[in-house]
Tab-separated table of C-alpha atoms and ligand atoms in Angstrom:
chain	number	residue	atom	x	y	z
A	1	MET	CA	6.282	12.250	-2.169
A	2	THR	CA	7.671	15.557	-3.438
A	3	GLU	CA	5.391	16.994	-6.032
A	4	THR	CA	6.796	19.101	-8.758
A	5	LEU	CA	4.628	21.400	-10.768
A	6	TYR	CA	5.446	21.372	-14.438
A	7	PRO	CA	4.716	24.793	-15.834
A	8	GLU	CA	4.092	23.418	-19.309
A	9	LEU	CA	4.138	20.205	-21.318
A	10	PRO	CA	7.762	19.453	-22.412
A	11	THR	CA	7.791	19.736	-26.220
A	12	THR	CA	11.420	20.426	-27.191
A	13	ARG	CA	13.226	17.505	-28.720
A	14	SER	CA	16.993	17.143	-28.592
A	15	SER	CA	17.025	14.853	-31.632
A	16	PRO	CA	14.401	14.604	-34.343
A	17	LEU	CA	13.237	11.014	-33.789
A	18	ASP	CA	13.233	11.057	-30.015
A	19	PRO	CA	10.663	12.523	-27.539
A	20	PRO	CA	11.720	15.382	-25.346
A	21	ALA	CA	14.205	14.023	-22.821
A	22	GLU	CA	12.363	15.614	-19.937
A	23	LEU	CA	9.446	13.181	-20.522
A	24	GLY	CA	11.801	10.213	-19.849
A	25	VAL	CA	13.058	11.758	-16.627
A	26	LEU	CA	9.511	12.330	-15.460
A	27	ARG	CA	8.531	8.720	-16.261
A	28	GLU	CA	11.236	7.526	-13.909
A	29	THR	CA	10.526	9.929	-11.047
A	30	GLU	CA	6.856	10.862	-11.270
A	31	PRO	CA	4.947	8.893	-13.900
A	32	ILE	CA	1.923	10.949	-12.968
A	33	SER	CA	2.936	14.511	-12.293
A	34	ARG	CA	1.297	17.835	-11.761
A	35	LEU	CA	0.994	19.889	-14.959
A	36	ALA	CA	-0.183	23.416	-15.448
A	37	PHE	CA	-2.329	23.676	-18.606
A	38	PRO	CA	-1.997	26.774	-20.785
A	39	ASP	CA	-5.494	28.024	-19.828
A	40	GLY	CA	-4.434	28.090	-16.178
A	41	THR	CA	-6.088	24.841	-15.117
A	42	LEU	CA	-4.077	22.529	-12.881
A	43	GLY	CA	-4.087	18.958	-14.110
A	44	TRP	CA	-1.804	16.003	-14.661
A	45	LEU	CA	0.722	14.501	-17.034
A	46	VAL	CA	1.012	10.714	-17.446
A	47	THR	CA	4.202	9.338	-18.874
A	48	SER	CA	4.378	5.614	-18.036
A	49	HIS	CA	2.898	2.876	-20.281
A	50	ALA	CA	0.932	1.207	-17.474
A	51	LEU	CA	-0.715	4.434	-16.325
A	52	ALA	CA	-1.457	5.565	-19.838
A	53	ARG	CA	-3.304	2.335	-20.470
A	54	GLU	CA	-5.092	2.597	-17.138
A	55	VAL	CA	-6.441	6.081	-17.873
A	56	LEU	CA	-7.404	5.335	-21.462
A	57	ALA	CA	-9.330	2.186	-20.457
A	58	ASP	CA	-11.153	3.822	-17.539
A	59	ASN	CA	-14.629	5.174	-18.239
A	60	ARG	CA	-14.336	7.566	-15.306
A	61	PHE	CA	-12.088	9.596	-17.599
A	62	SER	CA	-14.030	11.485	-20.206
A	63	ASN	CA	-13.293	12.546	-23.751
A	64	ARG	CA	-16.197	14.921	-23.994
A	65	ALA	CA	-15.286	18.084	-25.902
A	66	GLU	CA	-16.652	20.576	-23.475
A	67	LEU	CA	-14.654	19.241	-20.537
A	68	GLN	CA	-11.234	19.215	-22.146
A	69	HIS	CA	-8.320	21.541	-21.580
A	70	SER	CA	-5.652	21.520	-24.297
A	71	PRO	CA	-2.081	20.891	-23.035
A	72	ILE	CA	-0.689	22.910	-25.915
A	73	ARG	CA	-1.133	26.366	-27.417
A	74	ALA	CA	-2.272	27.568	-30.836
A	75	GLY	CA	-0.479	30.614	-32.150
A	76	GLY	CA	1.196	30.964	-28.749
A	77	LYS	CA	-2.153	31.371	-26.919
A	78	PRO	CA	-4.221	29.001	-24.825
A	79	ILE	CA	-6.855	27.152	-26.824
A	80	PRO	CA	-10.328	28.190	-25.634
A	81	GLN	CA	-12.637	25.483	-24.178
A	82	GLN	CA	-14.891	23.943	-26.782
A	83	PRO	CA	-18.650	23.548	-27.109
A	84	PRO	CA	-20.117	20.042	-26.735
A	85	ALA	CA	-19.506	17.698	-29.708
A	86	LYS	CA	-21.903	18.155	-32.604
A	87	PRO	CA	-24.152	15.172	-33.419
A	88	GLY	CA	-22.054	12.412	-34.961
A	89	MET	CA	-18.669	13.804	-33.776
A	90	PHE	CA	-18.306	10.662	-31.618
A	91	ILE	CA	-14.640	10.941	-30.827
A	92	ASN	CA	-15.614	13.663	-28.337
A	93	MET	CA	-18.443	11.729	-26.704
A	94	ASP	CA	-18.598	9.154	-23.909
A	95	GLY	CA	-20.446	5.903	-23.167
A	96	GLN	CA	-23.577	4.885	-25.066
A	97	GLU	CA	-23.677	7.984	-27.154
A	98	HIS	CA	-20.197	7.336	-28.466
A	99	ALA	CA	-20.839	3.601	-28.859
A	100	LYS	CA	-23.986	4.144	-30.926
A	101	TYR	CA	-22.104	6.010	-33.640
A	102	ARG	CA	-18.949	3.959	-33.535
A	103	ARG	CA	-20.912	0.715	-33.959
A	104	LEU	CA	-22.285	1.975	-37.235
A	105	LEU	CA	-18.730	2.133	-38.578
A	106	THR	CA	-16.825	-0.706	-36.949
A	107	GLY	CA	-18.260	-3.271	-39.413
A	108	GLN	CA	-16.665	-1.205	-42.204
A	109	PHE	CA	-13.177	-1.354	-40.704
A	110	THR	CA	-12.794	-5.027	-39.737
A	111	VAL	CA	-9.548	-6.797	-40.355
A	112	ARG	CA	-11.259	-8.829	-43.095
A	113	ARG	CA	-12.699	-5.846	-44.937
A	114	MET	CA	-9.400	-4.026	-44.802
A	115	ASN	CA	-7.569	-7.056	-46.170
A	116	GLN	CA	-10.016	-7.044	-49.119
A	117	LEU	CA	-8.800	-3.542	-49.989
A	118	ILE	CA	-5.169	-4.684	-50.437
A	119	PRO	CA	-5.305	-5.019	-54.261
A	120	ARG	CA	-6.769	-1.574	-54.606
A	121	ILE	CA	-4.257	-0.025	-52.231
A	122	GLU	CA	-1.471	-1.763	-54.106
A	123	ALA	CA	-2.714	-0.231	-57.343
A	124	ILE	CA	-2.853	3.258	-55.774
A	125	VAL	CA	0.664	2.825	-54.418
A	126	ARG	CA	1.955	1.549	-57.785
A	127	ASP	CA	0.545	4.609	-59.589
A	128	HIS	CA	2.064	7.005	-57.207
A	129	LEU	CA	5.487	5.310	-57.248
A	130	ALA	CA	5.397	5.598	-61.040
A	131	ASP	CA	4.863	9.279	-60.466
A	132	VAL	CA	7.851	9.466	-58.116
A	133	ARG	CA	9.997	7.818	-60.842
A	134	ALA	CA	8.665	10.207	-63.479
A	135	GLN	CA	9.519	13.227	-61.358
A	136	GLY	CA	13.029	11.851	-60.920
A	137	PRO	CA	15.738	12.244	-58.306
A	138	GLY	CA	15.157	15.163	-55.956
A	139	VAL	CA	11.463	14.477	-55.834
A	140	ASP	CA	9.679	15.256	-52.508
A	141	LEU	CA	8.357	11.925	-51.265
A	142	VAL	CA	5.769	13.617	-49.041
A	143	GLU	CA	4.132	15.477	-51.902
A	144	ALA	CA	4.384	12.640	-54.454
A	145	PHE	CA	3.738	9.600	-52.319
A	146	ALA	CA	3.170	9.828	-48.551
A	147	LEU	CA	0.301	12.321	-48.654
A	148	PRO	CA	-1.591	11.384	-51.798
A	149	VAL	CA	-1.758	7.617	-51.137
A	150	PRO	CA	-3.753	7.657	-47.853
A	151	SER	CA	-5.676	10.650	-49.114
A	152	MET	CA	-6.844	8.850	-52.165
A	153	VAL	CA	-7.713	5.692	-50.178
A	154	ILE	CA	-9.949	7.546	-47.704
A	155	CYS	CA	-11.519	9.567	-50.556
A	156	GLU	CA	-12.471	6.306	-52.283
A	157	LEU	CA	-13.812	4.786	-49.108
A	158	LEU	CA	-15.964	7.801	-48.290
A	159	GLY	CA	-16.929	8.590	-51.855
A	160	VAL	CA	-15.194	11.882	-52.127
A	161	SER	CA	-14.057	12.609	-55.677
A	162	TYR	CA	-10.277	12.772	-55.637
A	163	GLU	CA	-10.306	16.064	-57.563
A	164	GLU	CA	-11.708	17.679	-54.466
A	165	ARG	CA	-8.843	16.605	-52.286
A	166	GLU	CA	-6.734	19.726	-52.594
A	167	SER	CA	-9.007	21.974	-50.572
A	168	PHE	CA	-9.557	19.490	-47.698
A	169	GLN	CA	-5.835	18.575	-47.642
A	170	ARG	CA	-5.009	22.240	-47.239
A	171	ASN	CA	-7.667	22.742	-44.585
A	172	THR	CA	-6.751	19.583	-42.651
A	173	LYS	CA	-3.142	20.744	-42.573
A	174	ALA	CA	-4.261	24.047	-41.123
A	175	LEU	CA	-6.211	22.163	-38.416
A	176	PHE	CA	-3.038	20.629	-37.063
A	177	THR	CA	-0.762	23.701	-37.420
A	178	LEU	CA	0.065	24.922	-33.944
A	179	THR	CA	1.632	28.217	-35.009
A	180	LYS	CA	-1.743	29.336	-36.330
A	181	GLU	CA	-4.151	31.388	-34.199
A	182	PHE	CA	-7.113	29.343	-32.983
A	183	ALA	CA	-9.499	31.481	-35.051
A	184	GLU	CA	-7.714	30.392	-38.187
A	185	ILE	CA	-7.869	26.714	-37.150
A	186	ARG	CA	-11.539	27.133	-36.433
A	187	ALA	CA	-12.154	28.694	-39.825
A	188	ALA	CA	-10.373	25.809	-41.581
A	189	PHE	CA	-12.560	23.356	-39.623
A	190	GLU	CA	-15.640	25.171	-40.708
A	191	ARG	CA	-14.604	25.001	-44.364
A	192	ILE	CA	-14.264	21.211	-44.028
A	193	GLU	CA	-17.645	21.065	-42.282
A	194	ASP	CA	-19.269	22.936	-45.259
A	195	PHE	CA	-17.505	20.710	-47.739
A	196	VAL	CA	-18.714	17.507	-46.142
A	197	ALA	CA	-22.223	18.836	-45.532
A	198	ASP	CA	-22.456	19.632	-49.212
A	199	LEU	CA	-21.099	16.217	-50.121
A	200	VAL	CA	-23.780	14.477	-48.016
A	201	ARG	CA	-26.452	16.534	-49.761
A	202	ARG	CA	-25.175	15.412	-53.123
A	203	LYS	CA	-25.095	11.793	-52.053
A	204	HIS	CA	-28.861	11.780	-51.740
A	205	ASP	CA	-29.141	12.467	-55.479
A	206	GLU	CA	-26.146	10.423	-56.557
A	207	PRO	CA	-25.747	7.523	-54.119
A	208	GLY	CA	-22.516	5.629	-54.611
A	209	ASP	CA	-20.934	2.411	-53.307
A	210	ASP	CA	-19.206	4.237	-50.429
A	211	MET	CA	-19.402	4.771	-46.690
A	212	LEU	CA	-21.231	8.058	-46.715
A	213	THR	CA	-23.968	6.625	-48.868
A	214	GLY	CA	-24.003	3.547	-46.629
A	215	LEU	CA	-24.466	5.700	-43.544
A	216	ILE	CA	-27.255	7.646	-45.179
A	217	GLN	CA	-28.987	4.477	-46.172
A	218	THR	CA	-29.022	3.125	-42.586
A	219	GLY	CA	-31.934	5.515	-42.148
A	220	GLU	CA	-30.824	5.958	-38.548
A	221	LEU	CA	-28.917	9.172	-38.938
A	222	THR	CA	-29.574	12.797	-39.801
A	223	ASP	CA	-27.528	14.369	-42.527
A	224	GLU	CA	-25.689	16.407	-39.921
A	225	GLU	CA	-24.662	13.181	-38.112
A	226	VAL	CA	-23.523	11.527	-41.315
A	227	ALA	CA	-21.509	14.615	-42.304
A	228	ASN	CA	-19.763	14.840	-38.924
A	229	MET	CA	-18.933	11.139	-38.937
A	230	GLY	CA	-17.532	11.522	-42.401
A	231	LEU	CA	-15.551	14.560	-41.419
A	232	LEU	CA	-13.943	12.648	-38.645
A	233	LEU	CA	-12.864	9.848	-40.946
A	234	LEU	CA	-11.654	12.205	-43.618
A	235	VAL	CA	-9.523	14.266	-41.253
A	236	ALA	CA	-8.205	11.329	-39.222
A	237	GLY	CA	-7.666	9.109	-42.247
A	238	HIS	CA	-4.933	10.892	-44.134
A	239	GLU	CA	-2.676	13.226	-42.113
A	240	THR	CA	-1.742	10.498	-39.687
A	241	THR	CA	-0.925	7.758	-42.172
A	242	ALA	CA	0.720	10.233	-44.490
A	243	ASN	CA	3.101	11.314	-41.787
A	244	MET	CA	3.900	7.761	-40.824
A	245	LEU	CA	4.817	7.026	-44.409
A	246	GLY	CA	7.026	10.113	-44.569
A	247	ILE	CA	8.842	9.918	-41.240
A	248	GLY	CA	8.824	6.127	-41.327
A	249	THR	CA	10.819	6.248	-44.563
A	250	LEU	CA	13.237	8.692	-42.978
A	251	THR	CA	13.654	6.378	-40.004
A	252	LEU	CA	14.298	3.332	-42.134
A	253	LEU	CA	16.815	5.215	-44.286
A	254	GLY	CA	18.574	6.248	-41.101
A	255	HIS	CA	18.868	2.666	-39.929
A	256	PRO	CA	20.449	0.939	-42.917
A	257	GLU	CA	21.019	-2.408	-41.236
A	258	GLN	CA	17.322	-2.622	-40.254
A	259	LEU	CA	16.255	-1.602	-43.744
A	260	ALA	CA	18.526	-4.267	-45.245
A	261	ALA	CA	16.892	-6.869	-43.029
A	262	LEU	CA	13.441	-5.761	-44.112
A	263	LYS	CA	14.455	-5.865	-47.836
A	264	ALA	CA	15.934	-9.334	-47.424
A	265	ASP	CA	12.744	-10.540	-45.709
A	266	PRO	CA	9.634	-8.506	-46.663
A	267	SER	CA	7.578	-10.639	-44.245
A	268	LEU	CA	9.143	-8.566	-41.469
A	269	ILE	CA	6.894	-5.683	-42.585
A	270	ASP	CA	4.138	-6.361	-40.045
A	271	ASN	CA	6.574	-6.063	-37.163
A	272	THR	CA	8.334	-3.181	-38.835
A	273	VAL	CA	5.101	-1.193	-39.013
A	274	GLU	CA	4.333	-1.834	-35.301
A	275	GLU	CA	7.878	-0.819	-34.294
A	276	LEU	CA	7.644	2.376	-36.405
A	277	MET	CA	4.365	3.210	-34.678
A	278	ARG	CA	5.888	2.623	-31.260
A	279	TYR	CA	9.172	4.368	-31.933
A	280	LEU	CA	7.761	7.434	-33.644
A	281	SER	CA	4.405	7.960	-31.838
A	282	ILE	CA	3.485	10.787	-34.200
A	283	VAL	CA	0.416	12.031	-32.200
A	284	GLN	CA	2.976	14.018	-30.277
A	285	PHE	CA	0.819	15.800	-27.746
A	286	GLY	CA	-1.972	13.229	-27.087
A	287	ALA	CA	-4.106	11.933	-25.693
A	288	SER	CA	-6.223	13.946	-23.185
A	289	ARG	CA	-9.008	12.995	-20.794
A	290	VAL	CA	-10.834	14.637	-17.885
A	291	ALA	CA	-11.791	12.930	-14.641
A	292	LEU	CA	-15.533	12.682	-14.077
A	293	GLU	CA	-15.083	11.868	-10.435
A	294	ASP	CA	-12.178	11.567	-7.962
A	295	VAL	CA	-9.958	8.717	-9.166
A	296	GLU	CA	-6.954	7.158	-7.450
A	297	LEU	CA	-4.216	6.804	-10.015
A	298	GLY	CA	-0.599	5.795	-9.523
A	299	GLY	CA	-0.651	6.895	-5.871
A	300	VAL	CA	-2.335	10.268	-6.354
A	301	THR	CA	-5.948	11.400	-6.424
A	302	VAL	CA	-7.073	12.944	-9.670
A	303	LYS	CA	-9.949	15.144	-8.666
A	304	ALA	CA	-13.193	15.412	-10.602
A	305	GLY	CA	-12.874	17.937	-13.410
A	306	GLU	CA	-9.046	17.806	-13.605
A	307	PRO	CA	-7.593	17.223	-17.062
A	308	VAL	CA	-5.007	14.527	-17.685
A	309	SER	CA	-2.588	14.725	-20.616
A	310	ILE	CA	-1.307	11.251	-21.552
A	311	SER	CA	2.016	11.294	-23.348
A	312	VAL	CA	1.790	8.537	-25.924
A	313	MET	CA	5.385	9.108	-26.931
A	314	ALA	CA	6.677	8.677	-23.370
A	315	ALA	CA	4.509	5.613	-22.777
A	316	ASN	CA	5.839	4.044	-25.972
A	317	ARG	CA	9.431	4.507	-24.760
A	318	ASP	CA	8.769	3.013	-21.326
A	319	PRO	CA	11.557	0.512	-20.414
A	320	ALA	CA	9.122	-1.283	-18.125
A	321	LYS	CA	7.193	-2.354	-21.201
A	322	PHE	CA	9.768	-2.386	-24.014
A	323	ASP	CA	13.409	-3.585	-23.634
A	324	ARG	CA	15.962	-0.978	-24.921
A	325	PRO	CA	13.049	1.358	-25.799
A	326	GLU	CA	15.360	3.973	-27.351
A	327	GLU	CA	16.529	1.500	-30.009
A	328	PHE	CA	14.707	1.151	-33.295
A	329	ASP	CA	14.548	-2.601	-33.802
A	330	ILE	CA	12.207	-4.167	-36.333
A	331	HIS	CA	12.699	-7.606	-34.833
A	332	ARG	CA	11.344	-6.684	-31.361
A	333	PRO	CA	7.754	-7.478	-30.289
A	334	ALA	CA	6.336	-3.962	-30.469
A	335	THR	CA	2.677	-4.841	-30.113
A	336	GLY	CA	1.073	-3.294	-27.069
A	337	HIS	CA	2.231	0.202	-27.986
A	338	VAL	CA	-0.360	2.868	-27.443
A	339	ALA	CA	0.214	4.834	-30.661
A	340	PHE	CA	-3.368	4.113	-31.715
A	341	GLY	CA	-4.555	4.840	-28.165
A	342	HIS	CA	-6.306	2.351	-25.879
A	343	GLY	CA	-9.797	1.922	-24.527
A	344	VAL	CA	-13.044	2.426	-26.368
A	345	HIS	CA	-11.746	5.307	-28.418
A	346	GLN	CA	-8.758	3.329	-29.806
A	347	CYS	CA	-8.288	4.320	-33.388
A	348	LEU	CA	-11.128	2.984	-35.561
A	349	GLY	CA	-8.995	3.168	-38.737
A	350	GLN	CA	-5.946	1.371	-37.339
A	351	GLN	CA	-6.312	-1.734	-39.507
A	352	LEU	CA	-6.541	0.415	-42.600
A	353	ALA	CA	-3.506	2.401	-41.488
A	354	ARG	CA	-1.529	-0.780	-40.951
A	355	ILE	CA	-2.299	-2.054	-44.411
A	356	GLU	CA	-1.443	1.250	-46.076
A	357	MET	CA	1.907	1.256	-44.321
A	358	ARG	CA	2.681	-2.422	-45.070
A	359	VAL	CA	1.855	-2.055	-48.711
A	360	GLY	CA	3.413	1.401	-48.950
A	361	PHE	CA	6.828	0.684	-47.372
A	362	ASN	CA	7.308	-2.719	-49.050
A	363	ALA	CA	6.442	-1.372	-52.505
A	364	LEU	CA	8.552	1.748	-52.027
A	365	PHE	CA	11.741	-0.191	-51.240
A	366	ARG	CA	11.018	-2.861	-53.823
A	367	GLU	CA	10.575	-0.231	-56.541
A	368	PHE	CA	13.563	1.905	-55.420
A	369	PRO	CA	16.060	-0.481	-53.859
A	370	ASP	CA	18.716	2.251	-53.675
A	371	LEU	CA	16.416	4.943	-52.388
A	372	ARG	CA	18.343	7.518	-50.308
A	373	LEU	CA	18.001	11.110	-49.064
A	374	ALA	CA	18.774	13.867	-51.535
A	375	VAL	CA	19.757	16.192	-48.713
A	376	PRO	CA	21.655	15.631	-45.455
A	377	ALA	CA	19.372	14.171	-42.765
A	378	SER	CA	19.895	17.285	-40.626
A	379	GLU	CA	18.258	19.367	-43.412
A	380	VAL	CA	15.007	17.422	-43.512
A	381	PRO	CA	12.392	19.830	-42.093
A	382	MET	CA	10.658	18.199	-39.142
A	383	ARG	CA	7.045	18.952	-38.047
A	384	ASP	CA	7.777	20.411	-34.634
A	385	ASP	CA	5.072	22.918	-35.261
A	386	MET	CA	2.348	20.389	-35.983
A	387	ALA	CA	0.103	18.312	-33.707
A	388	ILE	CA	0.896	15.324	-35.908
A	389	TYR	CA	4.673	14.870	-36.079
A	390	GLY	CA	6.531	13.927	-39.217
A	391	VAL	CA	8.500	15.552	-41.984
A	392	HIS	CA	7.351	18.560	-43.990
A	393	LYS	CA	9.356	17.381	-46.993
A	394	LEU	CA	11.444	14.390	-47.835
A	395	PRO	CA	13.651	14.915	-50.867
A	396	VAL	CA	14.926	11.581	-52.150
A	397	THR	CA	17.125	10.282	-54.879
A	398	PHE	CA	17.555	6.950	-56.660
A	399	SER	CA	18.965	5.514	-59.851
B	1	MET	CA	-7.841	-22.546	-20.723
B	2	ARG	CA	-11.178	-21.141	-21.679
B	3	ILE	CA	-11.986	-17.779	-23.402
B	4	GLU	CA	-15.006	-15.617	-22.896
B	5	VAL	CA	-15.935	-12.572	-24.936
B	6	ASP	CA	-18.407	-9.814	-24.299
B	7	PRO	CA	-19.563	-8.304	-27.629
B	8	ASP	CA	-21.423	-5.617	-25.733
B	9	ARG	CA	-18.154	-4.171	-24.508
B	10	CYS	CA	-16.312	-4.657	-27.787
B	11	ALA	CA	-15.127	-1.500	-29.598
B	12	GLY	CA	-14.498	-3.318	-32.888
B	13	SER	CA	-10.773	-2.467	-32.966
B	14	GLY	CA	-9.931	-5.812	-34.550
B	15	MET	CA	-6.840	-6.439	-32.357
B	16	CYS	CA	-8.148	-9.935	-31.519
B	17	ALA	CA	-8.748	-10.945	-35.159
B	18	LEU	CA	-5.311	-9.537	-36.016
B	19	THR	CA	-3.581	-11.385	-33.211
B	20	ASP	CA	-5.147	-14.771	-33.841
B	21	PRO	CA	-7.574	-15.138	-36.761
B	22	GLU	CA	-8.038	-18.844	-35.908
B	23	VAL	CA	-9.543	-18.017	-32.559
B	24	PHE	CA	-11.205	-14.593	-33.160
B	25	ASP	CA	-13.221	-13.110	-35.937
B	26	GLN	CA	-15.309	-9.975	-36.307
B	27	SER	CA	-18.956	-9.821	-37.347
B	28	ASP	CA	-19.569	-8.299	-40.766
B	29	ASP	CA	-22.472	-6.257	-39.440
B	30	ASP	CA	-20.991	-4.248	-36.636
B	31	GLY	CA	-17.350	-5.450	-36.382
B	32	THR	CA	-17.807	-6.887	-32.902
B	33	VAL	CA	-15.812	-9.888	-31.748
B	34	VAL	CA	-16.846	-13.435	-32.751
B	35	LEU	CA	-15.280	-16.205	-30.796
B	36	LEU	CA	-14.381	-19.061	-33.111
B	37	ASN	CA	-12.819	-21.368	-30.541
B	38	PRO	CA	-13.412	-20.960	-26.743
B	39	THR	CA	-10.873	-23.595	-25.794
B	40	PRO	CA	-7.994	-22.938	-28.188
B	41	THR	CA	-5.475	-25.702	-27.479
B	42	GLY	CA	-2.112	-24.668	-28.953
B	43	HIS	CA	-3.153	-20.994	-29.132
B	44	GLU	CA	-2.911	-20.152	-25.452
B	45	ARG	CA	-0.190	-17.577	-25.848
B	46	GLU	CA	-2.038	-15.767	-28.655
B	47	ALA	CA	-5.291	-15.817	-26.733
B	48	ARG	CA	-3.572	-14.249	-23.682
B	49	GLU	CA	-1.989	-11.669	-25.971
B	50	ALA	CA	-5.394	-10.845	-27.519
B	51	ALA	CA	-6.997	-10.361	-24.075
B	52	HIS	CA	-4.136	-8.107	-23.097
B	53	LEU	CA	-4.306	-6.054	-26.288
B	54	CYS	CA	-8.101	-5.663	-26.388
B	55	PRO	CA	-8.596	-1.995	-25.745
B	56	ALA	CA	-12.110	-2.452	-24.394
B	57	GLY	CA	-11.538	-5.307	-21.934
B	58	ALA	CA	-13.994	-7.496	-23.869
B	59	ILE	CA	-11.903	-10.740	-23.792
B	60	LYS	CA	-11.468	-12.809	-20.670
B	61	VAL	CA	-9.096	-15.737	-20.363
B	62	ILE	CA	-9.976	-18.229	-17.663
B	63	GLU	CA	-6.951	-20.375	-16.815
C	401	LIG	S1	-9.816	-6.634	-29.552
C	401	LIG	FE1	-11.496	-6.288	-28.145
C	401	LIG	S2	-12.498	-4.427	-28.879
C	401	LIG	FE2	-11.199	-5.111	-30.520
C	401	LIG	S3	-12.564	-6.355	-31.821
C	401	LIG	FE3	-11.545	-7.758	-30.378
C	401	LIG	S4	-12.903	-7.944	-28.685
C	401	LIG	FE4	-13.549	-6.109	-29.854
């Protein structure tokens, strides 16, 4: 087997809704290929659906913070290696340590609990769509709808007063901005840490009917652990869904026959959401793992300590898993995509995200049946510079 | 067909309950899988799908 060394992760897209073409070529020829990481480490890039699932489900691949090497740069420079995860920051832990924290939250995110939130989410969506109408044609749908809806939902769940959202929205955005120097990203992270730590302190005096209070009341956690778990939910809970609402709307508007089918039969929404997740794969440079021991994978040996970058967007366009993967088709069975990851770290908030999208898209197109872009599609600013892909703005018009 | 689940492995993702709520549920305490029907006649396809989708390998289908 000829082994090519890729000097960097392919990131340049030839069209806004498609992954870099190079990833598709790699998936055909070398679904696990040698990749040089920006910090000089030699590792691997996985582009097929089968191998992506294999790595993500295998406990011999670690997600511990201090072992990772980032496949991308911040401000043009390699991202320095990180210290071990702070207590409660379970996304960057393995095994029992990870499971202990995750278990304390999984009961809060069951399918049943999330379904119980539907009326409240519908009300939040309704209020924001009224706002969109009030602002009138030309309104930016990101600012008026896509960002505030998931933001408000996660604020309510955690017990963050919505007035406080502006600072953490700004700081979360900074976290994912790849053009910023790492020091700036770090500083934004620390500001969110301080904010949540303060919030947890206040919850002792003013307990509420929210998840942070609930975590405090388990009596099993230190304040620092509660704060870090809360931080994780706060950061993960709004940028991702917000960007799916934004770029999902752009995608539907760009496929009028699909949108017409959805409008004619709103029960297609469940499938539409899965297909949008698959087709768009907005976590554009994830996921990453590090081998804890030598592992045979797809005909190569990944050596202990080597990082593996798993391209979710390449996996979700794998023709071995999805027929005509380049086509956006809301009728296809799209389940089995890895947009929420796979394995024990699979997104904890995925059922909430699904519901926000289902309620959000259906209400949007019911309220504005003739919704259309207010600018040519080529002028919609895409988030090539962000770790979470999407649109920076989405100016729309309606009658 | 018979289904076995292992709540100790379960990551509480809810893919099973989403795929077939008549066969799988999640506990209110910790979100782990609850098997409602270990021999789900008429739900074989969904059960296989749930086992395939489970991110944590907590569902086994014995044919
Ligand atoms: S799909 Fe698997 S991990 Fe998710 S709740 Fe069901 S059994 Fe648990």
